[in-house]
Coordinates of C-alpha atoms (C1' of nucleotides) in Angstrom, one line a residue:
Chain A
M1497 CA 15.1 -23.2 -1.8
N1498 CA 11.3 -22.9 -0.2
I1499 CA 9.3 -20.2 -1.5
G1500 CA 9.5 -18.3 1.6
D1501 CA 13.6 -17.9 1.7
F1502 CA 12.7 -17.6 -2.7
A1503 CA 10.8 -14.5 -1.7
R1504 CA 13.0 -12.7 1.5
L1505 CA 16.0 -12.5 -1.9
G1506 CA 13.1 -11.2 -4.3
P1507 CA 12.0 -9.5 -2.5
V1508 CA 8.7 -10.3 -2.9
S1509 CA 6.2 -11.8 -1.1
P1510 CA 5.2 -15.6 -1.6
R1511 CA 2.0 -14.9 -2.3
M1512 CA 3.4 -13.3 -5.2
L1513 CA 5.6 -16.6 -6.3
R1514 CA 2.6 -17.7 -6.2
H1515 CA 0.7 -15.8 -8.7
Y1516 CA 4.0 -15.6 -11.2
D1517 CA 3.8 -19.1 -10.5
Q1518 CA 0.0 -19.5 -11.8
L1519 CA 0.2 -17.1 -15.1
G1520 CA 3.3 -19.2 -16.1
L1521 CA 5.6 -16.1 -15.5
L1522 CA 8.0 -17.8 -13.5
Q1523 CA 8.0 -21.4 -12.2
P1524 CA 9.2 -23.1 -9.7
E1525 CA 12.0 -25.1 -10.2
D1526 CA 10.1 -27.7 -8.7
V1527 CA 7.2 -28.6 -7.5
D1528 CA 6.3 -31.4 -4.6
S1529 CA 3.8 -34.1 -6.0
T1530 CA 2.9 -34.9 -2.4
T1531 CA 2.7 -32.0 -0.6
G1532 CA 2.3 -29.7 -3.2
Y1533 CA 4.9 -27.1 -1.9
R1534 CA 7.1 -25.1 -4.4
S1535 CA 11.5 -24.8 -4.5
Y1536 CA 13.4 -22.8 -6.2
S1537 CA 17.2 -22.3 -7.4
V1538 CA 18.2 -18.8 -6.9
R1539 CA 19.5 -19.0 -10.6
Q1540 CA 15.9 -18.2 -10.8
L1541 CA 16.8 -14.8 -9.4
P1542 CA 17.3 -12.8 -13.1
R1543 CA 14.5 -14.0 -14.7
L1544 CA 12.5 -12.6 -11.2
H1545 CA 14.0 -9.8 -11.4
R1546 CA 13.7 -9.1 -14.6
I1547 CA 10.3 -9.3 -14.0
L1548 CA 9.8 -6.9 -11.4
A1549 CA 12.0 -4.4 -13.6
L1550 CA 9.3 -4.0 -16.2
R1551 CA 7.0 -4.1 -13.4
D1552 CA 8.7 -1.5 -12.3
L1553 CA 8.0 0.3 -15.3
G1554 CA 4.3 0.1 -15.3
I1555 CA 4.1 -3.1 -17.8
G1556 CA 1.5 -5.6 -16.8
L1557 CA 2.5 -9.0 -16.5
N1558 CA 0.8 -10.7 -19.5
E1559 CA 2.6 -7.9 -21.8
I1560 CA 5.5 -8.5 -19.2
S1561 CA 5.1 -12.9 -20.1
T1562 CA 4.8 -11.7 -24.0
V1563 CA 8.5 -10.1 -23.2
L1564 CA 10.3 -13.2 -21.2
Q1565 CA 8.8 -15.9 -23.9
D1566 CA 11.5 -17.4 -24.9
N1567 CA 12.8 -14.9 -27.3
P1568 CA 13.8 -12.4 -26.1
S1569 CA 14.8 -9.9 -28.8
V1570 CA 16.0 -6.5 -27.9
E1571 CA 14.0 -5.1 -30.4
E1572 CA 10.9 -6.3 -28.4
L1573 CA 11.4 -5.1 -25.2
R1574 CA 12.6 -1.6 -26.8
G1575 CA 9.1 -1.5 -28.6
M1576 CA 7.3 -2.3 -25.6
L1577 CA 9.3 0.4 -22.9
R1578 CA 8.5 2.9 -27.1
L1579 CA 5.4 2.1 -26.1
R1580 CA 5.0 2.7 -22.6
R1581 CA 6.2 5.5 -22.5
A1582 CA 4.2 7.4 -25.0
Q1583 CA 1.1 5.7 -23.0
L1584 CA 2.9 7.4 -19.9
E1585 CA 3.2 10.8 -21.5
D1586 CA -0.6 10.8 -22.5
T1587 CA -1.9 9.5 -18.4
I1588 CA 0.8 12.4 -17.2
A1589 CA -0.7 14.7 -19.8
A1590 CA -4.4 14.1 -18.7
E1591 CA -3.9 14.5 -15.5
R1592 CA -2.3 17.2 -15.7
D1593 CA -5.3 18.7 -16.8
Q1594 CA -7.0 16.9 -14.7
L1595 CA -5.2 18.7 -11.7
A1596 CA -5.9 22.1 -14.0
R1597 CA -9.9 21.5 -13.3
V1598 CA -9.6 20.8 -9.6
E1599 CA -7.5 23.7 -9.2
A1600 CA -10.1 26.3 -11.5
H1601 CA -13.1 24.2 -9.3
L1602 CA -11.5 25.1 -6.5
R1603 CA -10.6 28.7 -7.7
A1604 CA -14.4 29.1 -8.3
I1605 CA -15.7 28.1 -4.6
E1606 CA -14.1 31.6 -3.4
R1607 CA -16.1 33.1 -6.3
N1608 CA -19.0 32.4 -6.7
I1609 CA -21.8 30.9 -4.9
E1610 CA -25.5 31.0 -6.6
M1611 CA -23.5 28.0 -9.3
P1612 CA -21.9 25.4 -7.7
S1613 CA -18.9 24.4 -10.5
T1614 CA -19.2 21.8 -9.6
N1615 CA -23.0 21.4 -12.0
V1616 CA -20.9 22.1 -14.8
V1617 CA -20.5 19.7 -16.9
I1618 CA -18.1 19.2 -20.0
K1619 CA -20.3 17.0 -22.8
K1620 CA -21.1 16.7 -26.4
S1621 CA -24.6 19.0 -26.9
Q1622 CA -27.4 16.1 -28.3
P1623 CA -28.7 16.9 -32.2
I1624 CA -31.4 18.5 -32.4
R1625 CA -33.8 18.9 -35.1
I1626 CA -36.2 21.9 -34.4
A1627 CA -38.8 24.0 -36.9
E1628 CA -37.7 28.1 -35.6
M1629 CA -38.2 31.8 -36.2
F1630 CA -36.0 34.5 -35.5
A1631 CA -35.5 38.1 -34.6
V1632 CA -32.8 40.3 -33.7
A1633 CA -33.4 41.7 -29.4
P1634 CA -31.4 45.2 -29.3
G1635 CA -29.2 43.8 -26.3
A1636 CA -29.2 40.9 -24.0
G1637 CA -30.4 40.4 -20.7
P1638 CA -34.3 39.1 -19.9
A1639 CA -35.5 41.6 -20.7
N1640 CA -34.5 42.0 -24.3
I1641 CA -34.6 38.3 -24.6
G1642 CA -38.5 37.8 -22.9
P1643 CA -40.1 39.4 -25.5
I1644 CA -39.5 37.3 -28.5
F1645 CA -39.6 34.2 -26.5
G1646 CA -43.0 36.1 -26.0
A1647 CA -44.0 36.4 -29.2
L1648 CA -42.5 33.9 -31.7
N1649 CA -43.9 31.0 -29.0
P1650 CA -47.5 30.7 -29.6
Q1651 CA -46.6 31.4 -33.6
I1652 CA -44.1 28.6 -33.5
I1653 CA -46.4 26.1 -32.1
E1654 CA -49.9 28.5 -33.6
R1655 CA -48.3 27.0 -37.1
L1656 CA -46.7 23.6 -36.1
G1657 CA -50.0 22.9 -34.3
K1658 CA -52.1 23.4 -38.3
A1659 CA -49.9 21.1 -39.8
G1660 CA -50.9 18.4 -37.3
L1661 CA -47.0 18.6 -35.5
R1662 CA -46.6 18.0 -31.6
P1663 CA -44.0 20.2 -30.5
G1664 CA -41.4 18.2 -28.3
M1665 CA -39.2 20.8 -26.1
C1666 CA -39.1 24.6 -27.0
V1667 CA -34.7 25.1 -27.3
G1668 CA -33.3 29.0 -28.1
Y1669 CA -29.6 29.7 -29.0
Y1670 CA -28.4 32.8 -30.0
D1671 CA -25.8 34.1 -32.7
E1672 CA -23.4 36.1 -31.2
A1673 CA -23.3 40.0 -30.4
Q1674 CA -23.3 42.4 -33.6
D1675 CA -21.0 46.2 -32.2
D1676 CA -24.0 48.0 -31.3
G1677 CA -25.1 45.6 -28.5
S1678 CA -27.5 43.3 -30.4
I1679 CA -28.2 39.6 -30.6
G1680 CA -30.2 37.4 -33.0
V1681 CA -32.6 35.3 -31.0
H1682 CA -33.7 31.2 -32.4
V1683 CA -36.5 30.7 -31.2
G1684 CA -37.5 26.3 -31.8
F1685 CA -39.2 23.6 -30.3
E1686 CA -38.0 19.8 -31.0
I1687 CA -40.1 18.0 -33.9
G1688 CA -37.6 14.7 -33.6
D1689 CA -38.0 13.5 -37.5
Q1690 CA -41.7 15.3 -38.0
E1691 CA -41.5 16.9 -41.6
I1692 CA -43.3 20.6 -42.1
D1693 CA -43.3 23.3 -45.0
T1694 CA -40.8 26.2 -44.0
D1695 CA -41.0 29.5 -45.6
D1696 CA -38.9 32.9 -44.5
T1697 CA -40.3 32.6 -41.1
L1698 CA -40.3 29.1 -40.0
K1699 CA -37.3 27.2 -40.4
I1700 CA -36.0 23.7 -40.0
T1701 CA -32.4 23.5 -38.4
E1702 CA -30.5 20.8 -37.0
L1703 CA -28.4 21.8 -34.2
P1704 CA -24.7 20.8 -34.6
V1705 CA -23.3 17.9 -32.5
V1706 CA -20.9 19.7 -30.6
D1707 CA -18.4 20.2 -27.6
V1708 CA -20.1 22.3 -24.6
A1709 CA -20.2 23.1 -21.2
S1710 CA -23.8 22.8 -19.6
A1711 CA -24.9 23.7 -16.6
V1712 CA -28.2 23.2 -15.6
Y1713 CA -30.7 26.2 -13.6
E1714 CA -33.7 25.6 -12.1
G1715 CA -35.9 28.5 -10.8
P1716 CA -37.1 31.4 -12.7
I1717 CA -35.8 32.3 -16.0
D1718 CA -35.6 35.9 -15.6
E1719 CA -32.5 35.3 -13.1
I1720 CA -30.4 33.4 -15.6
S1721 CA -28.6 36.0 -16.9
S1722 CA -26.0 36.0 -14.0
W1723 CA -25.6 31.8 -14.6
Y1724 CA -24.4 32.9 -17.3
E1725 CA -21.6 35.2 -16.8
Q1726 CA -20.5 32.7 -14.1
L1727 CA -20.7 29.9 -16.9
Y1728 CA -18.9 32.3 -19.6
S1729 CA -15.9 32.7 -16.6
W1730 CA -15.4 29.5 -15.3
V1731 CA -14.7 28.0 -18.9
E1732 CA -12.2 30.9 -19.8
D1733 CA -10.5 29.9 -16.0
S1734 CA -10.2 26.5 -16.8
G1735 CA -8.7 27.3 -19.5
R1736 CA -11.4 26.7 -22.5
D1737 CA -11.9 28.9 -24.8
A1738 CA -16.1 29.7 -25.3
T1739 CA -16.6 29.9 -29.1
G1740 CA -20.4 29.8 -31.3
S1741 CA -23.6 30.8 -29.9
A1742 CA -24.6 29.9 -26.6
R1743 CA -28.2 27.3 -26.9
E1744 CA -30.6 27.5 -24.0
L1745 CA -32.7 24.1 -23.4
Y1746 CA -36.1 24.7 -21.2
L1747 CA -35.9 21.2 -20.1
E1748 CA -39.2 21.3 -17.7
W1749 CA -41.1 24.8 -18.4
H1750 CA -44.5 26.0 -15.9
D1751 CA -46.4 29.0 -17.0
D1752 CA -47.6 29.1 -13.9
A1753 CA -44.2 27.5 -11.8
P1754 CA -41.5 29.8 -12.4
A1755 CA -39.8 28.3 -9.1
K1756 CA -39.9 24.7 -10.7
N1757 CA -38.6 25.1 -14.3
V1758 CA -36.0 24.1 -15.4
T1759 CA -32.9 24.7 -18.4
E1760 CA -30.4 24.2 -19.4
I1761 CA -27.5 26.7 -21.0
Q1762 CA -24.9 25.0 -22.9
I1763 CA -21.7 27.5 -24.3
P1764 CA -19.7 26.0 -26.4
I1765 CA -16.1 25.3 -26.3
S1766 CA -13.5 24.6 -28.7
Chain B
M518 CA -38.9 9.8 -18.2
N519 CA -37.3 6.4 -19.0
I520 CA -34.2 6.0 -17.8
G521 CA -32.6 5.6 -21.8
D522 CA -34.0 9.2 -21.7
F523 CA -32.5 10.5 -18.9
A524 CA -29.2 9.0 -20.0
R525 CA -29.1 10.4 -22.9
L526 CA -29.5 13.9 -21.2
G527 CA -26.9 13.1 -18.9
P528 CA -25.3 12.4 -21.4
V529 CA -24.4 9.2 -19.7
S530 CA -25.0 5.1 -20.1
P531 CA -28.2 2.8 -18.3
R532 CA -25.8 1.4 -17.0
M533 CA -24.4 3.7 -14.8
L534 CA -27.5 4.8 -13.8
R535 CA -28.9 1.4 -12.7
H536 CA -24.9 2.1 -10.6
Y537 CA -25.8 5.3 -9.6
D538 CA -29.2 3.6 -8.3
Q539 CA -27.2 1.0 -6.2
L540 CA -25.0 3.2 -4.9
G541 CA -27.5 5.7 -3.5
L542 CA -26.5 8.3 -5.4
L543 CA -28.8 8.9 -7.9
Q544 CA -32.2 7.3 -7.0
P545 CA -34.9 7.5 -10.2
E546 CA -37.7 9.7 -8.9
D547 CA -40.0 6.5 -8.6
V548 CA -39.7 2.8 -9.8
D549 CA -43.0 1.0 -11.3
S550 CA -43.1 -2.3 -8.5
T551 CA -44.0 -4.8 -10.9
T552 CA -42.3 -4.3 -13.5
G553 CA -39.3 -2.1 -11.9
Y554 CA -38.9 0.1 -14.6
R555 CA -36.5 3.6 -13.4
S556 CA -38.1 6.3 -13.8
Y557 CA -36.7 10.0 -13.4
S558 CA -37.3 13.8 -14.2
V559 CA -35.6 16.9 -15.6
R560 CA -34.9 18.2 -12.1
Q561 CA -32.6 15.7 -10.7
L562 CA -30.2 16.7 -13.6
P563 CA -28.1 18.8 -11.7
R564 CA -28.0 16.2 -9.4
L565 CA -26.2 13.7 -12.4
H566 CA -24.3 16.8 -13.6
R567 CA -22.4 17.2 -9.9
I568 CA -21.3 13.5 -9.6
L569 CA -20.0 14.2 -13.0
A570 CA -18.4 16.9 -12.6
L571 CA -16.4 15.3 -9.8
R572 CA -16.2 11.9 -11.2
D573 CA -14.6 14.5 -14.1
L574 CA -11.9 15.3 -11.4
G575 CA -11.1 11.9 -10.5
I576 CA -12.8 11.2 -7.4
G577 CA -14.1 8.3 -6.0
L578 CA -17.6 7.4 -5.8
N579 CA -17.8 7.0 -2.5
E580 CA -16.7 9.8 -1.8
I581 CA -19.2 11.7 -4.6
S582 CA -22.0 10.4 -2.5
T583 CA -20.8 12.0 0.7
V584 CA -19.9 14.9 -0.3
L585 CA -23.8 14.6 -2.0
Q586 CA -25.3 13.8 1.1
D587 CA -27.4 16.0 2.7
N588 CA -25.2 18.8 3.8
P589 CA -23.2 19.6 0.5
S590 CA -21.3 21.8 2.7
V591 CA -18.6 23.9 1.1
E592 CA -16.0 23.5 2.8
E593 CA -16.1 20.1 2.8
L594 CA -15.9 20.0 -0.7
R595 CA -12.6 22.3 -0.6
G596 CA -11.6 19.6 1.4
M597 CA -12.3 17.4 -0.6
L598 CA -10.6 18.8 -3.7
R599 CA -7.3 19.9 -2.6
L600 CA -7.0 16.4 -1.2
R601 CA -7.7 15.7 -4.4
R602 CA -4.9 18.1 -5.7
A603 CA -2.1 16.9 -3.7
Q604 CA -3.1 13.0 -5.2
L605 CA -2.8 14.2 -8.3
E606 CA 0.0 16.1 -7.8
D607 CA 2.3 12.8 -5.8
T608 CA 0.6 10.3 -8.9
I609 CA 2.2 12.6 -11.6
A610 CA 6.1 13.3 -9.8
A611 CA 5.4 9.5 -9.6
E612 CA 5.3 8.9 -13.3
R613 CA 7.4 11.2 -14.0
D614 CA 10.0 9.6 -12.2
Q615 CA 8.6 5.7 -13.8
L616 CA 9.0 8.2 -16.7
A617 CA 12.2 8.7 -16.3
R618 CA 13.0 5.1 -15.8
V619 CA 11.5 4.0 -19.2
E620 CA 13.4 6.5 -20.7
A621 CA 16.8 5.4 -18.9
H622 CA 16.0 1.9 -20.4
L623 CA 16.2 3.2 -23.2
R624 CA 19.2 4.4 -23.7
A625 CA 21.0 1.4 -21.6
I626 CA 19.3 -0.7 -24.6
E627 CA 21.4 1.7 -26.9
R628 CA 24.3 1.1 -25.0
N629 CA 24.9 -2.6 -23.5
I630 CA 24.7 -6.2 -24.9
E631 CA 26.2 -8.0 -22.2
M632 CA 24.2 -6.6 -18.9
P633 CA 20.3 -6.7 -19.7
S634 CA 19.4 -3.4 -17.9
T635 CA 16.0 -5.2 -17.1
N636 CA 18.5 -7.5 -15.4
V637 CA 18.4 -4.5 -12.3
V638 CA 16.0 -4.5 -9.4
I639 CA 15.5 -1.4 -7.0
K640 CA 15.0 -2.9 -3.8
K641 CA 16.0 -2.8 -0.2
S642 CA 19.0 -4.6 1.0
Q643 CA 18.4 -8.1 3.9
P644 CA 19.4 -7.2 6.8
I645 CA 22.6 -10.0 7.1
R646 CA 24.4 -11.2 9.8
I647 CA 28.4 -12.4 9.4
A648 CA 31.2 -12.8 10.2
E649 CA 34.4 -11.1 8.4
M650 CA 37.3 -10.6 7.7
F651 CA 39.5 -7.6 6.3
A652 CA 42.5 -6.6 3.9
V653 CA 43.2 -4.1 1.5
A654 CA 43.7 -5.2 -2.2
P655 CA 46.3 -3.0 -4.1
G656 CA 43.0 -2.1 -6.4
A657 CA 40.0 -2.9 -8.5
G658 CA 39.4 -5.8 -10.0
P659 CA 39.1 -10.0 -10.0
A660 CA 43.0 -9.8 -10.2
N661 CA 43.3 -7.2 -6.7
I662 CA 40.4 -8.8 -5.0
G663 CA 40.1 -12.5 -6.0
P664 CA 43.8 -13.4 -3.8
I665 CA 42.4 -11.7 -0.7
F666 CA 39.1 -14.2 -1.1
G667 CA 41.4 -17.4 -1.7
A668 CA 43.4 -15.9 1.8
L669 CA 40.2 -14.9 3.7
N670 CA 37.6 -17.2 3.3
P671 CA 39.7 -20.7 4.5
Q672 CA 40.2 -18.9 7.6
I673 CA 36.9 -17.9 8.4
I674 CA 36.0 -21.2 7.5
E675 CA 38.7 -22.9 9.2
R676 CA 37.5 -20.1 12.4
L677 CA 33.7 -21.4 12.2
G678 CA 34.7 -24.9 12.3
K679 CA 36.4 -24.7 15.2
A680 CA 34.0 -22.9 17.4
G681 CA 31.1 -25.3 16.4
L682 CA 29.9 -22.8 13.6
R683 CA 27.4 -23.8 10.7
P684 CA 28.4 -21.1 7.2
G685 CA 26.1 -19.8 5.8
M686 CA 27.0 -18.1 2.6
C687 CA 29.6 -15.9 1.6
V688 CA 29.3 -12.5 1.0
G689 CA 31.9 -9.6 0.1
Y690 CA 31.7 -5.7 0.3
Y691 CA 34.5 -3.2 -0.3
D692 CA 35.0 0.2 1.4
E693 CA 35.5 3.0 -1.4
A694 CA 38.5 3.6 -2.9
Q695 CA 41.2 5.8 -1.2
D696 CA 43.4 8.2 -3.3
D697 CA 45.7 5.7 -3.7
G698 CA 43.4 3.4 -5.9
S699 CA 43.9 0.5 -2.6
I700 CA 40.5 -0.8 -1.6
G701 CA 39.6 -2.4 2.4
V702 CA 38.3 -6.1 0.9
H703 CA 35.5 -7.5 4.1
V704 CA 34.9 -11.2 3.0
G705 CA 32.4 -13.0 5.3
F706 CA 30.1 -15.8 6.0
E707 CA 26.3 -15.9 7.1
I708 CA 26.3 -16.9 10.4
G709 CA 22.9 -15.8 11.6
D710 CA 21.7 -15.6 14.7
Q711 CA 24.4 -18.2 16.1
E712 CA 27.3 -17.1 18.6
I713 CA 31.7 -16.6 18.2
D714 CA 34.0 -14.6 19.7
T715 CA 35.3 -12.2 18.2
D716 CA 39.5 -10.5 18.1
D717 CA 41.0 -8.5 15.7
T718 CA 41.0 -10.8 12.9
L719 CA 37.4 -11.7 13.5
K720 CA 34.4 -9.9 13.3
I721 CA 31.2 -9.9 14.0
T722 CA 29.1 -7.2 11.4
E723 CA 25.0 -6.5 10.6
L724 CA 24.8 -5.4 6.8
P725 CA 23.0 -2.7 7.4
V726 CA 19.0 -2.3 5.4
V727 CA 19.6 -0.3 2.7
D728 CA 18.1 0.6 -1.0
V729 CA 19.9 -0.8 -3.2
A730 CA 20.3 -1.4 -7.6
S731 CA 20.8 -5.2 -7.1
A732 CA 22.0 -6.8 -10.7
V733 CA 22.3 -10.9 -10.2
Y734 CA 25.1 -12.5 -12.1
E735 CA 25.1 -15.8 -13.4
G736 CA 29.0 -16.9 -14.1
P737 CA 32.4 -16.8 -13.6
I738 CA 33.1 -14.5 -11.3
D739 CA 36.1 -12.8 -13.1
E740 CA 33.6 -11.0 -15.8
I741 CA 31.7 -9.5 -12.8
S742 CA 34.0 -6.3 -13.3
S743 CA 32.2 -6.0 -16.7
W744 CA 28.8 -5.7 -14.7
Y745 CA 30.5 -3.4 -12.3
E746 CA 30.6 -0.5 -14.3
Q747 CA 27.3 -0.8 -16.1
L748 CA 25.4 -1.0 -12.9
Y749 CA 27.6 2.4 -12.1
S750 CA 26.4 3.8 -15.5
W751 CA 22.7 2.6 -15.0
V752 CA 22.3 4.3 -11.6
E753 CA 23.5 7.5 -12.7
D754 CA 21.7 7.9 -15.6
S755 CA 18.7 6.8 -13.6
G756 CA 18.9 9.8 -11.7
R757 CA 20.1 8.1 -8.5
D758 CA 23.2 8.7 -6.4
A759 CA 25.5 5.1 -6.3
T760 CA 26.6 5.8 -1.9
G761 CA 28.4 3.8 0.0
S762 CA 30.4 0.1 -0.5
A763 CA 29.3 -2.5 -3.1
R764 CA 28.1 -5.3 -1.5
E765 CA 28.5 -8.6 -3.3
L766 CA 26.1 -11.9 -2.2
Y767 CA 27.6 -15.3 -3.8
L768 CA 24.7 -16.9 -4.2
E769 CA 25.6 -20.1 -5.2
W770 CA 29.5 -21.3 -5.5
H771 CA 30.8 -23.9 -7.3
D772 CA 34.6 -24.3 -7.4
D773 CA 35.1 -26.9 -10.3
A774 CA 31.9 -24.7 -12.2
P775 CA 32.6 -22.1 -12.2
A776 CA 30.0 -21.2 -15.3
K777 CA 27.2 -21.9 -12.8
N778 CA 28.2 -19.6 -9.8
V779 CA 25.2 -17.1 -9.0
T780 CA 26.1 -13.9 -7.7
E781 CA 24.0 -11.0 -6.5
I782 CA 26.0 -7.2 -6.3
Q783 CA 24.2 -4.6 -4.6
I784 CA 25.2 -0.7 -4.5
P785 CA 24.1 1.7 -2.2
I786 CA 21.5 3.9 -3.7
S787 CA 20.4 7.4 -2.3
Chain C
dT320 C1' -45.5 -10.7 -34.9
dT321 C1' -42.0 -7.6 -34.8
dG322 C1' -38.7 -4.1 -33.0
dC323 C1' -36.7 -1.5 -29.0
dT324 C1' -36.6 -0.5 -24.1
dC325 C1' -36.8 -2.4 -19.7
dC326 C1' -35.2 -5.8 -16.4
dT327 C1' -31.6 -8.6 -13.1
dC328 C1' -28.0 -11.3 -12.7
dA329 C1' -22.8 -12.2 -12.9
dC330 C1' -18.6 -12.4 -15.4
dG331 C1' -13.9 -9.4 -16.6
dT332 C1' -11.1 -6.2 -15.5
dC333 C1' -5.6 -6.2 -13.0
dA334 C1' -2.3 -7.8 -9.2
dC335 C1' -1.4 -9.1 -6.0
dG336 C1' -3.9 -8.3 -0.2
dT337 C1' -6.1 -11.4 3.0
dG338 C1' -8.4 -14.2 6.1
dA339 C1' -10.1 -19.5 6.1
dG340 C1' -9.2 -23.6 6.3
dG341 C1' -6.2 -27.3 6.9
dT342 C1' -2.0 -30.0 6.5
dG343 C1' 3.9 -31.0 7.1
dG344 C1' 8.0 -30.9 9.8
dC345 C1' 10.9 -29.1 13.7
Chain D
dT1336 C1' 2.1 -30.5 22.0
dT1337 C1' 3.6 -25.6 20.2
dG1338 C1' 5.4 -23.0 16.8
dC1339 C1' 6.1 -21.9 11.4
dT1340 C1' 5.5 -22.8 7.0
dC1341 C1' 3.5 -24.7 2.6
dC1342 C1' -1.0 -25.5 0.9
dT1343 C1' -5.5 -24.7 -2.4
dC1344 C1' -10.0 -21.8 -2.5
dA1345 C1' -12.2 -17.1 -2.7
dC1346 C1' -13.2 -13.0 -1.6
dG1347 C1' -12.0 -8.1 -2.4
dT1348 C1' -10.5 -4.0 -4.9
dC1349 C1' -12.9 0.3 -8.8
dA1350 C1' -16.4 1.3 -11.8
dC1351 C1' -18.4 0.0 -15.1
dG1352 C1' -18.4 -2.8 -20.2
dT1353 C1' -20.5 -6.3 -21.7
dG1354 C1' -23.4 -10.4 -22.6
dA1355 C1' -27.1 -14.2 -21.0
dG1356 C1' -32.1 -15.3 -20.5
dG1357 C1' -36.5 -12.4 -19.9
dT1358 C1' -40.5 -9.3 -20.3
dG1359 C1' -43.5 -5.0 -21.0
dG1360 C1' -45.1 -2.1 -24.9
dC1361 C1' -46.2 -0.2 -29.8

DNA sequence: TTGCTCCTCACGTCACGTGAGGTGGC
DNA sequence: TTGCTCCTCACGTCACGTGAGGTGGC
């Protein structure tokens, strides 16, 4: 029986039979030494069917060749099927999550225009070591927060300068709001592994690595609060929980050209 | 900002940034013409994030580059997300089916030993053109069916021989059982495209192409009935319905060495 | 000089589909 | 001679990871 006839019985393509031959999964009963023609016997059909049945379960050809090797022990087969079951359960769960995210994006499109939801990324925050000062703002929003940055920034810069440190990127993070609406505001500058004496006003903090929803905002800082709202509702809508203190990374800052500022907002999620 | 710094912001691997550069998805702001060093700006971070967000939804890089091209029209994005949703629903459904099959195999392992469930394949039956005769057996099982083959086979062979036809593989198929347990048995031989005069006893039939569960059995024909049972319960257990008349293909037949016989059982399913 | 980062190929992944280019039997 | 089947490479698929082999700046 030549390869075409056997393939029709399979039913598979001749190419597949050559592939299985090459892998040693199913070798022809005979190969003509001059023409290279493969010939098969119907008695090889059960083996081909076993291969197809396992492949149909999504098991890889390498695994299949292990199971079909000499001793097709029932235990081994059972183990492989259980493994495959677990794999499938995992990938189905992962794809369901992905589907939920796709649907969240579709809903987000209906709602907002300013912040494209495709700007949001779930990632791990970078570990950052900063020298920070602290103050309490009477409430949220740029009108309350802005002055605090205005007051603390120069003080920190001065302290770092006196100690001979070069400040890196500016970073802010916020404690969760109190009942009276007031918010603890931390302002700091990245210092890498440089050291500085600390006291009641200046502290060194290593911001922890956590999972965050991150959005990068380009433009003047006063318009940032609507992004916060949208980012929070995106997080909620995608079935996650916002938890802990939000961070702002001032990736690029121009006192004179606020439209060119680039700010990253990070909201920790669980 | 060199590639490593930008990659840490991503967070992605430098290799990914080079890959995106190569695809034209995200090109560095500048490339040093002598060293080839890429340099990026934080202002490119939103674009990187958009790429990552879409990739996280399982959208291919080619599709992403279409959406990010010049006009990121909201309509286009929505269309792509809807397409992806449909894709995901399909693959999840397919994987659920696959999972059900894996579980059916696991259950089958618990039950039977004779017929390895990994012998069963779902496929489309081949179209076969046969010259057949018909008789009614009083019941199922080799004791009832065997004599019919014994009686009809020589008659068909003789008729074909007289007409100068070369008979191919022997094929049997069965009508569904009557209330009294009797079964119509069709016995025939493959004739390809050869022609022969038909009459009340000899008919030409083209067996239709249908989805079947197929098992290949190697050994004496009398032991075939337990395979039937097991095949039927496998079909049922895997959540399908057996429907229509079963076929047997006598792939290899030795009057003198029944242990070497190879028979394929096909049960149509819906 | 020693690390560190960067560069450009190029292989490997998984199971084949799909030519390309050539040969053997009716 | 014309179809048909068979053969052996070898590319392409998807998004990178992972060396190999080499270079530039502190």
